[in-house]
Short mmCIF file of C-alpha atoms in Angstrom, two decimals:
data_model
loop_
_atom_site.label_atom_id
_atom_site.label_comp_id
_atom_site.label_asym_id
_atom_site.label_seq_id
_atom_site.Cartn_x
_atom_site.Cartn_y
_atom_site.Cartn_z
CA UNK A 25 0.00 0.00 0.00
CA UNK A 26 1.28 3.25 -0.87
CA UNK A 27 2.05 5.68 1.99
CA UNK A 28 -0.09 8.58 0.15
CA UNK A 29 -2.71 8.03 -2.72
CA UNK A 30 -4.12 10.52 -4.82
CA UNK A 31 -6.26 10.10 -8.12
CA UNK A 32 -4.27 11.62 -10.69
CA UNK A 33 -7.35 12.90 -12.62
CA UNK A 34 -7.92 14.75 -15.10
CA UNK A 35 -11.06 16.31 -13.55
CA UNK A 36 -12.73 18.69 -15.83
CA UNK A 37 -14.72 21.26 -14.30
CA UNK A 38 -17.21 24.56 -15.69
CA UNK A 39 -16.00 27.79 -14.67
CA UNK A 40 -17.49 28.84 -11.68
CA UNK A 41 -18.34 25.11 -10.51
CA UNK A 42 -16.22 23.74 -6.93
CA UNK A 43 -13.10 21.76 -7.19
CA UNK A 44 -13.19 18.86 -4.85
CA UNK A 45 -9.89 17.07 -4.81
CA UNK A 46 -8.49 14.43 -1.92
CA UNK A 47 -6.03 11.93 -0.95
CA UNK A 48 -5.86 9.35 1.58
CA UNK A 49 -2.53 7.85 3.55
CA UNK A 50 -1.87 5.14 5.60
CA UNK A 51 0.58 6.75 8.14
CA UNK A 52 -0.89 7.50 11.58
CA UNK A 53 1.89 9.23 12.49
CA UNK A 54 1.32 11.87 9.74
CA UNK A 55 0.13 15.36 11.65
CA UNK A 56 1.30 17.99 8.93
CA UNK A 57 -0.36 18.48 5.79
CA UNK A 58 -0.05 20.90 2.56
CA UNK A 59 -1.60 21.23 -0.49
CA UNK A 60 0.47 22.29 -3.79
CA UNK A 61 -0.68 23.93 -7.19
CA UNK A 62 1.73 23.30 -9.63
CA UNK A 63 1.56 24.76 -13.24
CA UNK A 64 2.75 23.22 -15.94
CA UNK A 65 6.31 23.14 -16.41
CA UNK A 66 6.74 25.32 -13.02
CA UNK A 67 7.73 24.77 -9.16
CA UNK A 68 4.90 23.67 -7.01
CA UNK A 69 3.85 26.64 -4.99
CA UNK A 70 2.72 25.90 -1.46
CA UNK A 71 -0.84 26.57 -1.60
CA UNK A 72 -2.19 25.30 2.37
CA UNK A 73 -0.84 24.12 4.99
CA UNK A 74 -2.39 22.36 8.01
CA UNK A 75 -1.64 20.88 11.71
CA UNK A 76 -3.88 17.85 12.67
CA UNK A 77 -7.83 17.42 11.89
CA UNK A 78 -9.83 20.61 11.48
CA UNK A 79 -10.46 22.75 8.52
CA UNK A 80 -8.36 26.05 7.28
CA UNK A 81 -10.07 28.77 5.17
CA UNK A 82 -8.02 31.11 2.45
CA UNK A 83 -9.99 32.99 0.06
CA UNK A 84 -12.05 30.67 -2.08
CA UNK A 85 -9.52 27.77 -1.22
CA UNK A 86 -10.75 25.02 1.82
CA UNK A 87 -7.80 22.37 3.52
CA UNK A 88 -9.88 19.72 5.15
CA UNK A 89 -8.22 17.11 7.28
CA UNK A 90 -10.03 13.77 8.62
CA UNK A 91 -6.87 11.96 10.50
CA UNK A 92 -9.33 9.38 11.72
CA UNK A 93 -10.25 8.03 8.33
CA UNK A 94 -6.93 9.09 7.05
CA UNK A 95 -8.29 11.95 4.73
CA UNK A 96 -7.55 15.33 3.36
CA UNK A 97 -9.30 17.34 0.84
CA UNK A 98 -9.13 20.57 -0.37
CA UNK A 99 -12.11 22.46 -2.22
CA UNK A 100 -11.99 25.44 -4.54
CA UNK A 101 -15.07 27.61 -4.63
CA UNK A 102 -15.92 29.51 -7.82
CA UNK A 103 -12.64 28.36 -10.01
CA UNK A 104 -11.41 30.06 -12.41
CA UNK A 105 -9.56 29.20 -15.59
CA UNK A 106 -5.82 30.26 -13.59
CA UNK A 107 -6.91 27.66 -10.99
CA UNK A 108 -6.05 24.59 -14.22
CA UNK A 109 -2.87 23.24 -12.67
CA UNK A 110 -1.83 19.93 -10.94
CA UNK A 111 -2.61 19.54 -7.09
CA UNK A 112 -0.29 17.82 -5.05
CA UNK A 113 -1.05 16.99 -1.27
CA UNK A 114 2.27 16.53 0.93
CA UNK A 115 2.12 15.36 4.22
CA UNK A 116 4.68 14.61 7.04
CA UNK A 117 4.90 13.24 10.62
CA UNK A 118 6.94 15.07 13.24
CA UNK A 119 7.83 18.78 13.92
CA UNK A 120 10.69 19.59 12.44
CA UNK A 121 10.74 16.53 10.05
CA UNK A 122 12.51 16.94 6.38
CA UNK A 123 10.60 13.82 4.90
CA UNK A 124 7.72 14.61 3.18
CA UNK A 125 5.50 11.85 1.17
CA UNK A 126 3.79 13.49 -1.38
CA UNK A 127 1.01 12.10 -3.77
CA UNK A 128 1.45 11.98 -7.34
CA UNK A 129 -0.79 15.15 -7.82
CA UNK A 130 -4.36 15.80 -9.76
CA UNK A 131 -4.61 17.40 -12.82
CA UNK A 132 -6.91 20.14 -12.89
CA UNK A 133 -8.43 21.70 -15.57
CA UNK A 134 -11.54 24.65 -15.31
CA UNK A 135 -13.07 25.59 -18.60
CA UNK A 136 -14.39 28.38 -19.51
CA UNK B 26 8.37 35.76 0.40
CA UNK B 27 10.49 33.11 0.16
CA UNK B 28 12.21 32.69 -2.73
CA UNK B 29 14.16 29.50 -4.55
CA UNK B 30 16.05 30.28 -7.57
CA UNK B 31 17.69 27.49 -9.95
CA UNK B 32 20.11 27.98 -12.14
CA UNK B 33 18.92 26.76 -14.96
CA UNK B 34 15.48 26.56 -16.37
CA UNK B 35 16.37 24.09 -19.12
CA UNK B 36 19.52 22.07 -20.08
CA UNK B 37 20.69 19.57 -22.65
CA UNK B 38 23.59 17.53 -21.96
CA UNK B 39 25.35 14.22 -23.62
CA UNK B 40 25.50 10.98 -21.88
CA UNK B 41 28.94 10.91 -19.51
CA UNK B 42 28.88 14.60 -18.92
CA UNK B 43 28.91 16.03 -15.45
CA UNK B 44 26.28 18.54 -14.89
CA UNK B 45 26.01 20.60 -12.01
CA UNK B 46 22.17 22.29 -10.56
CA UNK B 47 22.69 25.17 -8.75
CA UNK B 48 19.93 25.93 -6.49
CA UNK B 49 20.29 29.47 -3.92
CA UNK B 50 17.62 30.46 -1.31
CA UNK B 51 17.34 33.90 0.01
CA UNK B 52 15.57 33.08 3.31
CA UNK B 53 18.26 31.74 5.53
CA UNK B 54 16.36 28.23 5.97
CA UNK B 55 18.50 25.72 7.21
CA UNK B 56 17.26 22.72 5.03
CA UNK B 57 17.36 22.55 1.40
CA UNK B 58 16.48 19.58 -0.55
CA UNK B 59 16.69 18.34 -4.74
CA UNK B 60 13.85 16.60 -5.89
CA UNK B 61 13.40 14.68 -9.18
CA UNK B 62 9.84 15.01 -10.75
CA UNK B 63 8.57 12.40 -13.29
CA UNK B 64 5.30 11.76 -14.99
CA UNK B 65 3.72 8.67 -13.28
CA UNK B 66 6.11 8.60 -9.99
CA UNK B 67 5.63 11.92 -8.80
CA UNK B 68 8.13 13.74 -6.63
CA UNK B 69 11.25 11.62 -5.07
CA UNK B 70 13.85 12.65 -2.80
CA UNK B 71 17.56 12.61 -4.29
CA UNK B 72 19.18 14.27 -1.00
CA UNK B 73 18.80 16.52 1.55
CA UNK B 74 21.08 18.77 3.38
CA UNK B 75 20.00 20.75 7.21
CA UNK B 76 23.52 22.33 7.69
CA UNK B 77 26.23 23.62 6.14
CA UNK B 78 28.13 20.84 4.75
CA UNK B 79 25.79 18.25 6.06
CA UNK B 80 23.89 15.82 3.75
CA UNK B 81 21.43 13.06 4.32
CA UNK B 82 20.88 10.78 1.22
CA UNK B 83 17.06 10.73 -0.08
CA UNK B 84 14.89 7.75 -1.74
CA UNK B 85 17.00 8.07 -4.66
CA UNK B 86 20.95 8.61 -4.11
CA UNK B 87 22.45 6.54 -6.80
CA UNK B 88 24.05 8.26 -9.79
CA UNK B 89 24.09 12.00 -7.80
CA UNK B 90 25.98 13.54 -4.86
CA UNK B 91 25.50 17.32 -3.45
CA UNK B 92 27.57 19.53 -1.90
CA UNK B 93 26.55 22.92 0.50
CA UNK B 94 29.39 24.76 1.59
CA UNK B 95 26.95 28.27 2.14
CA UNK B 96 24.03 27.94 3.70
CA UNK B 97 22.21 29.48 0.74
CA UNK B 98 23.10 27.36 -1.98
CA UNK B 99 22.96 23.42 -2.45
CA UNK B 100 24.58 22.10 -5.66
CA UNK B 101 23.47 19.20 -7.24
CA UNK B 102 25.79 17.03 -9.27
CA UNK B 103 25.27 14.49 -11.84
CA UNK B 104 28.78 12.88 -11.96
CA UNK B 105 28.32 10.98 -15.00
CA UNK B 106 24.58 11.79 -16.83
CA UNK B 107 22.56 9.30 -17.94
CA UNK B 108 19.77 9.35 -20.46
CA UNK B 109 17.95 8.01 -17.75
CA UNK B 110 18.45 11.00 -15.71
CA UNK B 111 16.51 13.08 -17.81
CA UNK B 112 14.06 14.27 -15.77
CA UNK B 113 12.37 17.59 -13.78
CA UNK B 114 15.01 18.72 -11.05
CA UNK B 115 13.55 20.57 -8.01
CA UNK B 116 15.11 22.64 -5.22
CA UNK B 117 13.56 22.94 -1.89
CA UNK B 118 14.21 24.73 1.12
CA UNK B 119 12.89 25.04 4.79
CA UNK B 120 12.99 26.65 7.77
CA UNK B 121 14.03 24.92 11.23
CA UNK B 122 12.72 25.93 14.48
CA UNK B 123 9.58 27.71 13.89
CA UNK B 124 5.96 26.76 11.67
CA UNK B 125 5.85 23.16 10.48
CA UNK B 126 7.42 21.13 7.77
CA UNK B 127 6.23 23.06 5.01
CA UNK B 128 9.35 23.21 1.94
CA UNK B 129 9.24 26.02 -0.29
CA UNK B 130 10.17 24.93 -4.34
CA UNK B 131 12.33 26.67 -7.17
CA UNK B 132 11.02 26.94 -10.42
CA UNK B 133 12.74 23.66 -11.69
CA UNK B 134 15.27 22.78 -14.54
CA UNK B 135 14.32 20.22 -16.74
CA UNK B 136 17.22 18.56 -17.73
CA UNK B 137 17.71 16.23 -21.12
CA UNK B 138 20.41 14.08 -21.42
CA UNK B 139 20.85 12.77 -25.12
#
């Protein structure tokens, strides 16, 4: 079993429409997780970052984390064309820890 | 903001050439890290480094080494390139001691070896 899975997509979406996107892990341990956008042939750019279960609010962008079923999601209300881009979720266990396991990211794409 | 500069955005070099990826943060983080990115596998860790002159190998090792000798910058080296190695090359960096384990990327080089 991988340590982090994430559906690699594509999901198509109508402007305007929300983005639902989530991955699931099999690490208990895990306590910090992030969310990435990544553009094509750019860096990813850290998009959210969370500390155990609970939800985080930024703009039109929601981090949800479930640790007891081993969940995260993010949601983007009202996307927009600039929000097409890959999503990766990243997740680690430990303060201070350099390991990250990321999943292998989502495609995104929001058409006009 | 932080911010992760590469050398290189894109580079073509022959099989048996060494090839060095310069990578220099401007936030005085401690740990910087070199990523390969490849359709299908996602992101794996080639090394990481949380000092000066310390390294820690990653999930991948074989074929690279690294070298920091100022805390801003982490080289990556290719000693002898393999086609195999071409591939998406990402720099990292983070900051010790205060938030979480979040790692902050450059913009990449995507490197071909022919």
């Amino acid at each position: 079993q991988k340590e982090v899975e994430q559906d690699p997509g594509p999901l198509s979406v109508p402007e305007g429409a929300i983005v639902s996107l989530n991955c699931t892990y099999s690490n208990s341990a895990f306590q910090y997780f992030m969310w990435y956008r990544q553009y094509s042939r750019k860096g990813p750019e850290l998009l959210m970052y969370t500390y155990s279960s609970g939800n985080k609010e930024d703009g039109r962008f929601t981090a949800q984390v479930d640790k007891s079923s081993k969940y995260i999601s993010l949601f983007i209300r009202d996307s927009q064309p600039s929000d097409s881009a890959t999503y990766l979720c990243a997740m680690s266990a430990g303060y201070g820890n350099n390991r990250l396991a990321f999943g292998k990211g989502n495609q995104v794409v929001v058409i006009p | 903001d932080v911010k992760v500069t590469q050398s290189s955005r894109y580079l073509v070099k022959r099989t048996g050439e060494k090839v060095f990826l310069e990578c220099v943060q401007d936030m005085d983080h401690e740990n910087m890290f070199w990523y390969r990115q490849d359709p299908g596998l996602g992101l794996r860790l080639i090394y990481f480094s949380y000092d000066v002159k310390m390294k820690e190998k990653g999930d991948i090792p074989e074929g690279y080494s690294v070298s920091r000798e100022k805390k801003e910058r982490f080289s990556l080296i290719l000693e002898s390139a393999s086609t195999n190695q071409t591939s998406m090359y990402l720099c990292a960096s983070r900051a010790s001691g205060t938030g979480g384990n979040e790692q902050y990327f450059g913009p990449g080089t995507r490197l071909t070896v022919t």
